[in-house]
Coordinates of C-alpha atoms and ligand atoms in Angstrom, one line a residue:
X1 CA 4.4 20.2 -17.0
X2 CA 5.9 19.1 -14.3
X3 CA 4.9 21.8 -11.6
X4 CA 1.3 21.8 -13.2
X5 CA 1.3 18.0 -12.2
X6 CA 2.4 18.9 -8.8
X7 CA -0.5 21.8 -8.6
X8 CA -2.7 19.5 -9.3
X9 CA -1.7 16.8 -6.7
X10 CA -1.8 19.5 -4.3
X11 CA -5.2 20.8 -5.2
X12 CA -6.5 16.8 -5.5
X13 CA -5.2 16.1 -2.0
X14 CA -7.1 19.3 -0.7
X15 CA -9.9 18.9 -2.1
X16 CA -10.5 14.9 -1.0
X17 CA -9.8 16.0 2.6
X18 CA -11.9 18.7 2.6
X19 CA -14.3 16.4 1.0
X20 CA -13.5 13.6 3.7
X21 CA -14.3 15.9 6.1
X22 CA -17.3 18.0 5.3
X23 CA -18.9 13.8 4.9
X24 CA -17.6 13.4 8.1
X25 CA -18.6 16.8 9.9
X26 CA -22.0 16.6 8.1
X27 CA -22.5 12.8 9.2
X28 CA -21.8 13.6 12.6
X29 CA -23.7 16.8 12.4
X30 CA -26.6 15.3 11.9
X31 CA -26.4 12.1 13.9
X32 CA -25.8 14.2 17.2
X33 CA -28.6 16.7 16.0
X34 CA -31.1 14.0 15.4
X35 CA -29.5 12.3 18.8
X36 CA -30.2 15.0 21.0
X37 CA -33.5 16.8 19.5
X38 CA -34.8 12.6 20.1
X39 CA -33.3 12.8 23.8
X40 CA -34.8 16.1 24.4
X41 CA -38.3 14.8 23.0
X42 CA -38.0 11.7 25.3
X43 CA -37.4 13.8 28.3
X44 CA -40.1 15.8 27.5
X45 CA -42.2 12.4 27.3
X46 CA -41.0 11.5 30.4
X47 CA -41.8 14.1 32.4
X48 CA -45.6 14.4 30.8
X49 CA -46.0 10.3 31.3
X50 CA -44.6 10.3 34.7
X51 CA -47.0 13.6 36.1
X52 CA -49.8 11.3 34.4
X53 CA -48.6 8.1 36.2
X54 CA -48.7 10.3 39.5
X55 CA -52.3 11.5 39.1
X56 CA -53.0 7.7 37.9
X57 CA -52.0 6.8 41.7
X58 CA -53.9 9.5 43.2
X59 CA -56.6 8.8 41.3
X60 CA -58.9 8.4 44.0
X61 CA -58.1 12.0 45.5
X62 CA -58.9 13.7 42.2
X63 CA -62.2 11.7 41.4
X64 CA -64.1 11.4 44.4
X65 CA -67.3 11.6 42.9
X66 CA -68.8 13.5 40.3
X67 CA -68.5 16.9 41.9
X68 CA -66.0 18.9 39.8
X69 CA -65.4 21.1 42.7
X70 CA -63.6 18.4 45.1
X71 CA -61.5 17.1 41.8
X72 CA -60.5 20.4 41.3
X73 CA -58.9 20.0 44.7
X74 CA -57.1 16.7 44.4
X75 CA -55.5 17.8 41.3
X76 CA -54.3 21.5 42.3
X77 CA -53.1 20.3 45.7
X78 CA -50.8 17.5 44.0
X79 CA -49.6 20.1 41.6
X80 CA -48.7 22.5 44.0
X81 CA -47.0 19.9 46.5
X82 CA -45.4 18.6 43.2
X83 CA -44.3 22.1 41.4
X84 CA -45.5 21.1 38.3
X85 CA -45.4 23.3 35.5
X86 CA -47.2 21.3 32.8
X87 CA -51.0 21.7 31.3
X88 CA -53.1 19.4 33.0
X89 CA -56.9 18.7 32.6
X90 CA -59.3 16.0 34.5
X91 CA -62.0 14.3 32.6
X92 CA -64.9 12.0 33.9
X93 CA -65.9 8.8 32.6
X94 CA -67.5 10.1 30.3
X95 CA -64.8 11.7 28.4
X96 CA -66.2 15.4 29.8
X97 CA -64.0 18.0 31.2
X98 CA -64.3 18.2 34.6
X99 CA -61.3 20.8 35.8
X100 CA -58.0 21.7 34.5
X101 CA -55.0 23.9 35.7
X102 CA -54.9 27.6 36.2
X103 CA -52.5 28.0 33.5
X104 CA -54.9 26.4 30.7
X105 CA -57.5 29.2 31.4
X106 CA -56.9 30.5 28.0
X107 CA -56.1 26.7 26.3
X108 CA -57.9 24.2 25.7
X109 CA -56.6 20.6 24.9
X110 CA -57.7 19.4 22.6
X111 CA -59.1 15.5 22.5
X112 CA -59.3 14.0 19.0
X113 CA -60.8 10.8 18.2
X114 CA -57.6 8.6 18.4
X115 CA -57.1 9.4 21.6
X116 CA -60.4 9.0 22.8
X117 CA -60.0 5.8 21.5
X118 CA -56.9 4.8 22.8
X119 CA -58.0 5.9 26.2
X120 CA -61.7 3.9 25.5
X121 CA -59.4 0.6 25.4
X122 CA -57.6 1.8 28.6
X123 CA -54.1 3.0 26.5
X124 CA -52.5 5.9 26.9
X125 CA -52.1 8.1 23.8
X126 CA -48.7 10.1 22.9
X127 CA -49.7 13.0 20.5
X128 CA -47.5 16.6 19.7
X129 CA -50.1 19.1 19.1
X130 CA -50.5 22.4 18.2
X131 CA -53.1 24.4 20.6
X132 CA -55.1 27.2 19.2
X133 CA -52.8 30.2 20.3
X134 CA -50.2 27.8 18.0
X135 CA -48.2 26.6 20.7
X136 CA -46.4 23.4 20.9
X137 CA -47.0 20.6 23.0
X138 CA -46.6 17.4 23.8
X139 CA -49.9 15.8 25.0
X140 CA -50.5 13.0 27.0
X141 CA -53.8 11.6 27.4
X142 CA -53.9 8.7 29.8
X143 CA -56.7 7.0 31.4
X144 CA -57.9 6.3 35.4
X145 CA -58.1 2.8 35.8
X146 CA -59.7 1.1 39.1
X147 CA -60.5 -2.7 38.4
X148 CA -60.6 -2.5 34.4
X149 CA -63.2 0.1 34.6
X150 CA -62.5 3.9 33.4
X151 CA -63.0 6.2 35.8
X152 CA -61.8 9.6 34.5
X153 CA -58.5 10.8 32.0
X154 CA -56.2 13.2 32.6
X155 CA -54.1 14.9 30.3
X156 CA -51.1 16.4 30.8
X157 CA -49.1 18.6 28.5
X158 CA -45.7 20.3 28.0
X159 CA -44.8 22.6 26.1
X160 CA -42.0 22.0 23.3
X161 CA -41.0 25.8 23.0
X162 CA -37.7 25.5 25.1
X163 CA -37.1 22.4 23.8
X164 CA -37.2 23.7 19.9
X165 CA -35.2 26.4 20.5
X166 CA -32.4 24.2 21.9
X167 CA -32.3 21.9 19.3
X168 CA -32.7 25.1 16.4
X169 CA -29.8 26.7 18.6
X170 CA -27.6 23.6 18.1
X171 CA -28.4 23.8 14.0
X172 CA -27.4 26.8 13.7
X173 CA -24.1 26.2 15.3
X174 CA -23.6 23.2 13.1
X175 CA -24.6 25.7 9.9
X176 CA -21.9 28.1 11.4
X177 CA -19.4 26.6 12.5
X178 CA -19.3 23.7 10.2
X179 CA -18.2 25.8 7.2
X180 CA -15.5 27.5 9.3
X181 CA -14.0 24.5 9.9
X182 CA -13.5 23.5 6.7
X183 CA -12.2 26.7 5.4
X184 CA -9.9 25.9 8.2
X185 CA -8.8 22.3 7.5
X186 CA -8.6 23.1 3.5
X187 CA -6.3 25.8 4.4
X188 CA -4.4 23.7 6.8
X189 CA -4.5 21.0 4.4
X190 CA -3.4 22.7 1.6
X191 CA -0.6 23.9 3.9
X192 CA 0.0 20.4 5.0
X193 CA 0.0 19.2 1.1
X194 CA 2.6 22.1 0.2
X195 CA 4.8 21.0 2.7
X196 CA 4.6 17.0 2.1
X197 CA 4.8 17.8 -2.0
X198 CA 8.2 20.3 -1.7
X199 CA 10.8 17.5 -1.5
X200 CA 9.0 15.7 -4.6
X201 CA 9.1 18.9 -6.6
X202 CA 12.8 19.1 -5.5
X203 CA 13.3 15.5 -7.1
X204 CA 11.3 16.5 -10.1
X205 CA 13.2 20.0 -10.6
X206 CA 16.6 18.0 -10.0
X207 CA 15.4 15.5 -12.4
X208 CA 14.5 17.8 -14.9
X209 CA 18.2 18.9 -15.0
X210 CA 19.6 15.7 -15.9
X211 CA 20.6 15.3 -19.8
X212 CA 23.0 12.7 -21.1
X213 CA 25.3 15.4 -20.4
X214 CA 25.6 15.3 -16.9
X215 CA 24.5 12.0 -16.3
X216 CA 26.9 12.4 -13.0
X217 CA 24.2 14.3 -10.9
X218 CA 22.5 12.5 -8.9
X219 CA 18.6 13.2 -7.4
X220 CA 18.9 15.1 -3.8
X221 CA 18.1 12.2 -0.9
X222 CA 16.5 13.9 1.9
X223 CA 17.0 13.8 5.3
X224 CA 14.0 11.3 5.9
X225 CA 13.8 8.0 5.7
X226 CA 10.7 7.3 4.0
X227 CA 8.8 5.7 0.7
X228 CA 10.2 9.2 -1.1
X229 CA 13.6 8.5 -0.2
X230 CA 12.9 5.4 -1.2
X231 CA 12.0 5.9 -4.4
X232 CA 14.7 8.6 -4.7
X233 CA 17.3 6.5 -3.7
X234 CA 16.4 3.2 -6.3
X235 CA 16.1 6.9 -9.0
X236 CA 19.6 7.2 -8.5
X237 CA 20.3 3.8 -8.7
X238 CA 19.1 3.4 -11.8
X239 CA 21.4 7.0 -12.8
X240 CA 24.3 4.9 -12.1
X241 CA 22.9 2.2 -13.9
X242 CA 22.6 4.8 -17.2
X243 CA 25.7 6.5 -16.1
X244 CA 27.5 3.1 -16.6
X245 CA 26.2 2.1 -20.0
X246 CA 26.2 5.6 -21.5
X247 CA 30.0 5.4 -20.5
X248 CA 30.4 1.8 -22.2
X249 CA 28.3 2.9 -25.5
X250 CA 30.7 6.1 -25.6
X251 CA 33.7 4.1 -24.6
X252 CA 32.3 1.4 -27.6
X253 CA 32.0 4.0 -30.6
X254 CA 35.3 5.7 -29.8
X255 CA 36.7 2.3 -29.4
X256 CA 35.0 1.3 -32.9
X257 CA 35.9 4.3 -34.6
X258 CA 39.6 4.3 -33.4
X259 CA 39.9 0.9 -34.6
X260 CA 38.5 1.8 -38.2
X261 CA 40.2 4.4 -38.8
X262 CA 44.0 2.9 -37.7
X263 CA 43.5 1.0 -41.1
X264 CA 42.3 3.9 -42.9
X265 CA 45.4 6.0 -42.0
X266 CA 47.2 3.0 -43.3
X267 CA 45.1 2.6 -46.2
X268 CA 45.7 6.5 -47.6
X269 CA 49.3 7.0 -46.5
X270 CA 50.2 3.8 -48.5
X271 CA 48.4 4.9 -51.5
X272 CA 49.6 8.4 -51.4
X273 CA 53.5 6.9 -51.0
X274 CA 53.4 5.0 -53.7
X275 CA 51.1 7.4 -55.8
X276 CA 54.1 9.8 -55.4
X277 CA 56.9 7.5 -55.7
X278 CA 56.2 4.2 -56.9
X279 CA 57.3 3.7 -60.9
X280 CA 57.4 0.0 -61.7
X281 CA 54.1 -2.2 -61.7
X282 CA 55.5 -4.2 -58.8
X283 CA 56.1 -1.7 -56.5
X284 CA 52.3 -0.9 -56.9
X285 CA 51.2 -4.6 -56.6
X286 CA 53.2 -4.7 -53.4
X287 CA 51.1 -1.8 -52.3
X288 CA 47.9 -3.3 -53.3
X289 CA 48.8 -6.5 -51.6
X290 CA 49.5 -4.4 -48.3
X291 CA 45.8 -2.5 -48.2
X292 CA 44.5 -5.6 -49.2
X293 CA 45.9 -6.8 -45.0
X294 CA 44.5 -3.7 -44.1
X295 CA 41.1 -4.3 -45.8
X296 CA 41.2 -7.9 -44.3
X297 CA 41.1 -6.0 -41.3
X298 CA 38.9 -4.1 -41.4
X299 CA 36.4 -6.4 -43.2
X300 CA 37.5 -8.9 -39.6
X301 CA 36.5 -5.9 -37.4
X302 CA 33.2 -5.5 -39.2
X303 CA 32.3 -8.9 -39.5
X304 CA 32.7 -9.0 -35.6
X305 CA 31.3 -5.8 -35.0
X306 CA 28.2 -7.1 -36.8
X307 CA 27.9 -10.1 -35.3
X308 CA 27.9 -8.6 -32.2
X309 CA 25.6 -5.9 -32.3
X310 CA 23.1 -8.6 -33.8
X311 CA 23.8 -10.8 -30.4
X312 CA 23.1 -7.4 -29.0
X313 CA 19.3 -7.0 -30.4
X314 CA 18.7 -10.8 -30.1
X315 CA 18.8 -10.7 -34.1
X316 CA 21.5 -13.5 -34.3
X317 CA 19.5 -16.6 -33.3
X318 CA 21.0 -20.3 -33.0
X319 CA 20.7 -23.2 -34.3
X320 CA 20.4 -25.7 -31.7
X321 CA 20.6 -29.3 -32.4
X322 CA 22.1 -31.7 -31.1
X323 CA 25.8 -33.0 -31.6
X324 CA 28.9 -34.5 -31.0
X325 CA 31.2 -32.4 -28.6
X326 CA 33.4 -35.7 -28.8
X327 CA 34.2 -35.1 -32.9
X328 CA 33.8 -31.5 -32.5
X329 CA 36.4 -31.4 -30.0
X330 CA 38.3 -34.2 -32.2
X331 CA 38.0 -32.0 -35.3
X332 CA 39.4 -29.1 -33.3
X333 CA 42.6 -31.2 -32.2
X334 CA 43.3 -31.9 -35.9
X335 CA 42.8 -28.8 -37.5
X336 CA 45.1 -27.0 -34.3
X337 CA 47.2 -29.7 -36.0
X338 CA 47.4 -27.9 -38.9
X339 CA 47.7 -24.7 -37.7
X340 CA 50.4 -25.7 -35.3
X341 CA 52.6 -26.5 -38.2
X342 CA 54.5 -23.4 -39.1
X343 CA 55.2 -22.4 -35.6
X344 CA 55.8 -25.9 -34.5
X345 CA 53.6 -25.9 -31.4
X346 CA 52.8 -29.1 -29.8
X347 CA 48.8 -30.1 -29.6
X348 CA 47.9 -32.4 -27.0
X349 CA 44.5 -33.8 -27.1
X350 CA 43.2 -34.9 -23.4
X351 CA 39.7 -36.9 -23.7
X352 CA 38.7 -37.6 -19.6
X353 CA 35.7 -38.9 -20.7
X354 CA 34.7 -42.9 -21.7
X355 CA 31.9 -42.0 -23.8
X356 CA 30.8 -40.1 -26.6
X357 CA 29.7 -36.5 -25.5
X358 CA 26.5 -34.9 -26.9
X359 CA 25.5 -31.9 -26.4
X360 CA 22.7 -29.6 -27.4
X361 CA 23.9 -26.7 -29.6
X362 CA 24.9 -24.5 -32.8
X363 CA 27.4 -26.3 -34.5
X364 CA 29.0 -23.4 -36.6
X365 CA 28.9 -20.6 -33.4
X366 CA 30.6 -23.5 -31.4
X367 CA 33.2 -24.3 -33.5
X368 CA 33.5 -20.1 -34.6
X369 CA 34.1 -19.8 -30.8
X370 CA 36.6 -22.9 -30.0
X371 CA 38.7 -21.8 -33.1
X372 CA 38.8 -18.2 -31.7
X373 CA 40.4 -19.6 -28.3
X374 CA 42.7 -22.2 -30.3
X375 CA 44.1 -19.1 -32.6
X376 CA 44.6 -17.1 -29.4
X377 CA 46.2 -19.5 -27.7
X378 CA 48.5 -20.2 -31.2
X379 CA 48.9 -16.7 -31.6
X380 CA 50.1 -15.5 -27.8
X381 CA 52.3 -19.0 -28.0
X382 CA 56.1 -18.6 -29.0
X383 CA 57.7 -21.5 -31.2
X384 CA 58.1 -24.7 -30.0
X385 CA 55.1 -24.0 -27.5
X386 CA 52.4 -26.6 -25.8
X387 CA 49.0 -26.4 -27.0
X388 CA 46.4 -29.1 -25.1
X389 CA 43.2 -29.2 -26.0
X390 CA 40.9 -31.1 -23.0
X391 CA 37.5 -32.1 -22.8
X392 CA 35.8 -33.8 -19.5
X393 CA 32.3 -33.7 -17.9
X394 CA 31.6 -32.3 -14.7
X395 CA 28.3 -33.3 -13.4
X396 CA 25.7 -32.2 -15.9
X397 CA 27.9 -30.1 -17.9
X398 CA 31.0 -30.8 -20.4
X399 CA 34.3 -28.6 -20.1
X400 CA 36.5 -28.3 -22.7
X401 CA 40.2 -27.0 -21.8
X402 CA 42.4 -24.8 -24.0
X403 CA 45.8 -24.4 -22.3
X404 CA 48.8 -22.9 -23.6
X405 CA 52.3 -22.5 -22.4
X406 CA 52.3 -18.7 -24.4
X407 CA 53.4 -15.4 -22.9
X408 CA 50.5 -15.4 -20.4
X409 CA 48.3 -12.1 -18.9
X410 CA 49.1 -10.3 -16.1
X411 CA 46.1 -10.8 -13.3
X412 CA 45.1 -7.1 -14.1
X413 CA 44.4 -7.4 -17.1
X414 CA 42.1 -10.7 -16.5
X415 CA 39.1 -9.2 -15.7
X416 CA 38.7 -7.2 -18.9
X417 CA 40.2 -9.6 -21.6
X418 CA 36.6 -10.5 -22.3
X419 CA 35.7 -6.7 -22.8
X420 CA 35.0 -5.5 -26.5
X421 CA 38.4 -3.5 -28.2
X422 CA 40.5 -4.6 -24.8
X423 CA 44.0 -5.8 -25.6
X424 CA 46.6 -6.1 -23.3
X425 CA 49.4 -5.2 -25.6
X426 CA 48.0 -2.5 -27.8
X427 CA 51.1 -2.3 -30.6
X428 CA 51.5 -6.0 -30.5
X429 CA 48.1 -7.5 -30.7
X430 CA 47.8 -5.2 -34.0
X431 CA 50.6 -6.6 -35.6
X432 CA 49.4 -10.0 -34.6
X433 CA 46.2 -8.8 -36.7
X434 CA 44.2 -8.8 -33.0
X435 CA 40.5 -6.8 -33.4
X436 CA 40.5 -7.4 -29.4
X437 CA 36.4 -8.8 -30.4
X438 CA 37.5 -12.0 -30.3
X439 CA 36.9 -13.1 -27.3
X440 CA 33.7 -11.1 -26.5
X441 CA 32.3 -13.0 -29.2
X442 CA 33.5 -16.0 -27.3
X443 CA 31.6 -14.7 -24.3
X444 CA 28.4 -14.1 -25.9
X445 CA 28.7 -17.5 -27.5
X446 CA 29.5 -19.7 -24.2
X447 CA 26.9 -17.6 -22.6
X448 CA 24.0 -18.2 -25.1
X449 CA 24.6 -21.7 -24.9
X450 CA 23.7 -21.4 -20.9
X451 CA 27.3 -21.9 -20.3
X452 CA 30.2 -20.3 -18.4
X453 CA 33.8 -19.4 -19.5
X454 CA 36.6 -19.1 -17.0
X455 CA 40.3 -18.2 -17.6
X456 CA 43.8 -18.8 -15.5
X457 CA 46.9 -17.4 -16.4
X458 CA 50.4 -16.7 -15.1
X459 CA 53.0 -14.9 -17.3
X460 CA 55.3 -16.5 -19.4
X461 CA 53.9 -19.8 -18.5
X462 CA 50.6 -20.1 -20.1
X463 CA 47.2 -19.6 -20.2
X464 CA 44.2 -21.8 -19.5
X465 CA 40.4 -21.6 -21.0
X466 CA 37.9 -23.6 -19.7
X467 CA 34.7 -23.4 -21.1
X468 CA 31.2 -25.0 -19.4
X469 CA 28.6 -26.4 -21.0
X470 CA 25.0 -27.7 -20.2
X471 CA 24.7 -31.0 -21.8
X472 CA 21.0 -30.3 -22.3
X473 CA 21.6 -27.0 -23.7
X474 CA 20.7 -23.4 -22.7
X475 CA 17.4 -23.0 -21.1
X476 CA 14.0 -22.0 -22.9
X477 CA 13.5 -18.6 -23.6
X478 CA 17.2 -17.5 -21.8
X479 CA 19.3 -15.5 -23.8
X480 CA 22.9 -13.9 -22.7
X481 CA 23.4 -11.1 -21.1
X482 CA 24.0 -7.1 -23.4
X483 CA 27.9 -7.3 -23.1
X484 CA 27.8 -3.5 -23.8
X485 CA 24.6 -2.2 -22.0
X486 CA 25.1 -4.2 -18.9
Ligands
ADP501 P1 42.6 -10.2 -30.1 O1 42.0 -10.2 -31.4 O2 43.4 -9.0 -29.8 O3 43.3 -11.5 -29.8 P2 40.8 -11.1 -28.1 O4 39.5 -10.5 -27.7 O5 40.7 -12.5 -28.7 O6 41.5 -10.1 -29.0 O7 41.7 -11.2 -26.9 C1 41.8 -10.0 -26.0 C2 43.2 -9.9 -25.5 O8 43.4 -11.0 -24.5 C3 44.3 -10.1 -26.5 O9 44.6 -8.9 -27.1 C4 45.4 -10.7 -25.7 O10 46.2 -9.6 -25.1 C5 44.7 -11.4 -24.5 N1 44.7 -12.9 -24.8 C6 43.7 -13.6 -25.3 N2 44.0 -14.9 -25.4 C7 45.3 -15.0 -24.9 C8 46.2 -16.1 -24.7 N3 45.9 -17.4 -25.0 N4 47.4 -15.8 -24.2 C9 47.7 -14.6 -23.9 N5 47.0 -13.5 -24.0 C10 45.7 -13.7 -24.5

């Protein structure tokens, strides 16, 4: 498809430059034919007007009187002194022939009624006639003027033989060589087209090569640097782009599966024990109470999974209205409280602010996502550890701090704590019950509020949360960014 495509580029580009050109070749054609065969004409009327204008001003050499004989004189003398080659004849007043030149012995000019007309009211008459052996001529017939009164006309004629055959020489060249030369371009053209389509059926063959297998190829760049490599170069852009989320997507399922099936494992070796080995009834409630951890678990890292991958589609809509971040936040300090209890972690609430805080937002996703940070924080916390829990405003947005004085995250690890499945301590996070989705969910919350999360931390002193948000809300029509895709 993909070379016909080409074939027919190259064929389209031919064929609208050999178009473009026979319109311009023919245009020109027959501008310059029409341009010349007029100037040729016009010379010819120049010459036939200007041997008239003569025997105007010798008029009174060729008419003397009525005798033909003397005329005949005048009018062969000036056309000898002048070399004239043109027909000429001499009538009297009254319009009759008088005498003409030797080489009209044959001819007569002929002298229709326009023209005796014209010459009547003293004009002179332009005329291309045909004489009776059927040549060609241009014919002037002009009148002798002395004080407004006619005295005689002379006409004077050329002949347009030489003439035609210049301009029907110059149409047959045009008929010649026009369609030569547009064999010629189309062939260069289509020459010009195959060379100026090659590098985009390169692309397009390169292209065609790329499955989700190799997504690593990239699209050959050229050694130009024009609107191809352009376009070639913002291609492979968008390869890396693909490249990137393909390997995200792949890296998600194997991440998703791993984690489901860790459980599973669990699940069936625990059943088969004690299906093999357990006797009393308590030894297989104490297995049943075990799966049912495991199929907490798993039920957790569905839930989330779910949750996400609706955020993902824009399925999992809000619920903005507006509320208290003040009692929220209050809430929060007394139900860490509560957790705090059995591992005797001390909650400090810091309130920075002199007023009540409202915000614009989903209650339930709000509190889902401080509770996630709060249980992290109580969960990466040793006995006897600091929990504060801070809320200020920073010019049009409220931040709300979660600091703990837990075990800490290296700096590595920071920028991917946020990343779906990522734990920094594999072994322990599961025995802590960790899905590593926690805090992605976090993310996606903060960020579909129009907020911003931010995290600090230094090993075996503590961590710090600090979530921003918009005290108007997130804007219209914004919604996070694909934590997977992008
Ligand atoms: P998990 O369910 O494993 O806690 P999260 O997405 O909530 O997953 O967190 C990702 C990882 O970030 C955790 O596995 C943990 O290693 C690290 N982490 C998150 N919060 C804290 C904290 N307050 N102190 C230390 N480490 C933390």
């Amino acid at each position: 498809m993909g070379s016909s495509l080409i074939w027919s580029i190259r064929v389209r580009l031919t064929f609208w430059y050999a178009m473009t050109l026979a319109v311009i070749l023919a245009v020109s054609a027959l501008f310059s034919y029409h341009y010349f065969s007029h100037n040729l004409r016009e010379q010819v009327d120049r010459q036939v007007r200007e041997i008239a204008r003569t025997l105007d001003q010798h008029h009174s050499e060729i008419i003397v009187a009525s005798d033909g004989d003397q005329s005949c004189d005048g009018m062969e003398s000036l056309t000898h002194s002048n070399n004239w080659g043109a027909y000429l004849l001499l009538r009297d007043a009254s319009l009759q022939e008088i005498c003409s030149s030797d080489n009209l012995v044959e001819r007569a000019l002929p002298f229709g009624p326009v023209a005796r007309q014209q010459v009547r009211w003293l004009n002179e008459h332009m005329e291309t006639v045909e004489l009776a052996n059927g040549e060609l001529v241009r014919l002037i017939s002009a009148p002798l003027v002395e004080d407004s009164r006619l005295l005689g006309v002379v006409q004077v004629a050329q002949e347009l033989g030489p003439l035609q055959e210049t301009i029907e020489e110059l149409r047959l060249i045009y008929l010649v060589v026009g369609p030569f030369a547009i064999f010629w371009l189309c062939l260069g053209c289509w020459l010009l087209a195959e060379r100026l389509i090659a590098p985009i059926i390169e692309v397009t063959e390169a292209a065609q090569g790329i499955t989700a297998d190799n997504l690593s190829r990239r699209l050959p760049l050229g050694n130009y640097q024009d609107e191809l490599s352009q376009m070639v170069g913002c291609l492979n852009q968008m390869l890396d782009r693909l490249e990137k989320s393909f390997r995200r997507v792949r890296q998600f399922s194997g991440d998703a599966s791993h984690e489901l099936r860790t459980p599973l494992t669990i699940l069936r070796g625990e059943t088969e024990v004690t299906l093999r080995w357990a006797k009393t009834p308590e030894e297989f409630r104490d297995m049943l109470t075990s799966n049912m951890e495991e199929i907490d678990r798993m039920e957790r890292i569905i839930e989330s999974l779910l949750t996400l991958a609706k955020s993902e589609v824009g399925e999992l809509s809000l619920e903005m209205k507006e509320l208290s971040l003040s009692d929220l936040v209050q809430d929060l300090y007394l139900q860490s409280r509560l957790l705090c209890e059995t591992k005797q972690i001390e909650v400090e609430l810091l309130l920075e602010v002199e007023e009540e805080i409202r915000i614009r937002g989903d209650e339930l996703r709000l509190r889902q996502m401080f509770l996630n940070l709060i249980s992290n924080a109580i969960k990466y916390t040793p006995e006897g550890g600091r929990l504060e829990i801070g809320l200020k405003v920073l010019e049009d947005s409220a931040v709300i701090s979660i600091n703990d004085s837990g075990i800490g995250i290296p700096e590595e690890h920071l920028a991917h704590i946020f990343d779906r499945f990522y734990r920094v301590d594999k072994a322990r996070n599961r025995m802590d019950g960790g899905t590593g989705l926690g805090l992605s969910i976090v993310k996606w919350i903060v960020e579909a509020h129009g907020g911003s999360i931010q995290v600090t931390s230094e090993v075996q002193k503590g961590s710090s949360f600090s979530v921003r948000l918009p005290l108007e809300g997130p804007e219209e029509g914004k919604h996070p960014k694909s934590t997977i895709l992008v």
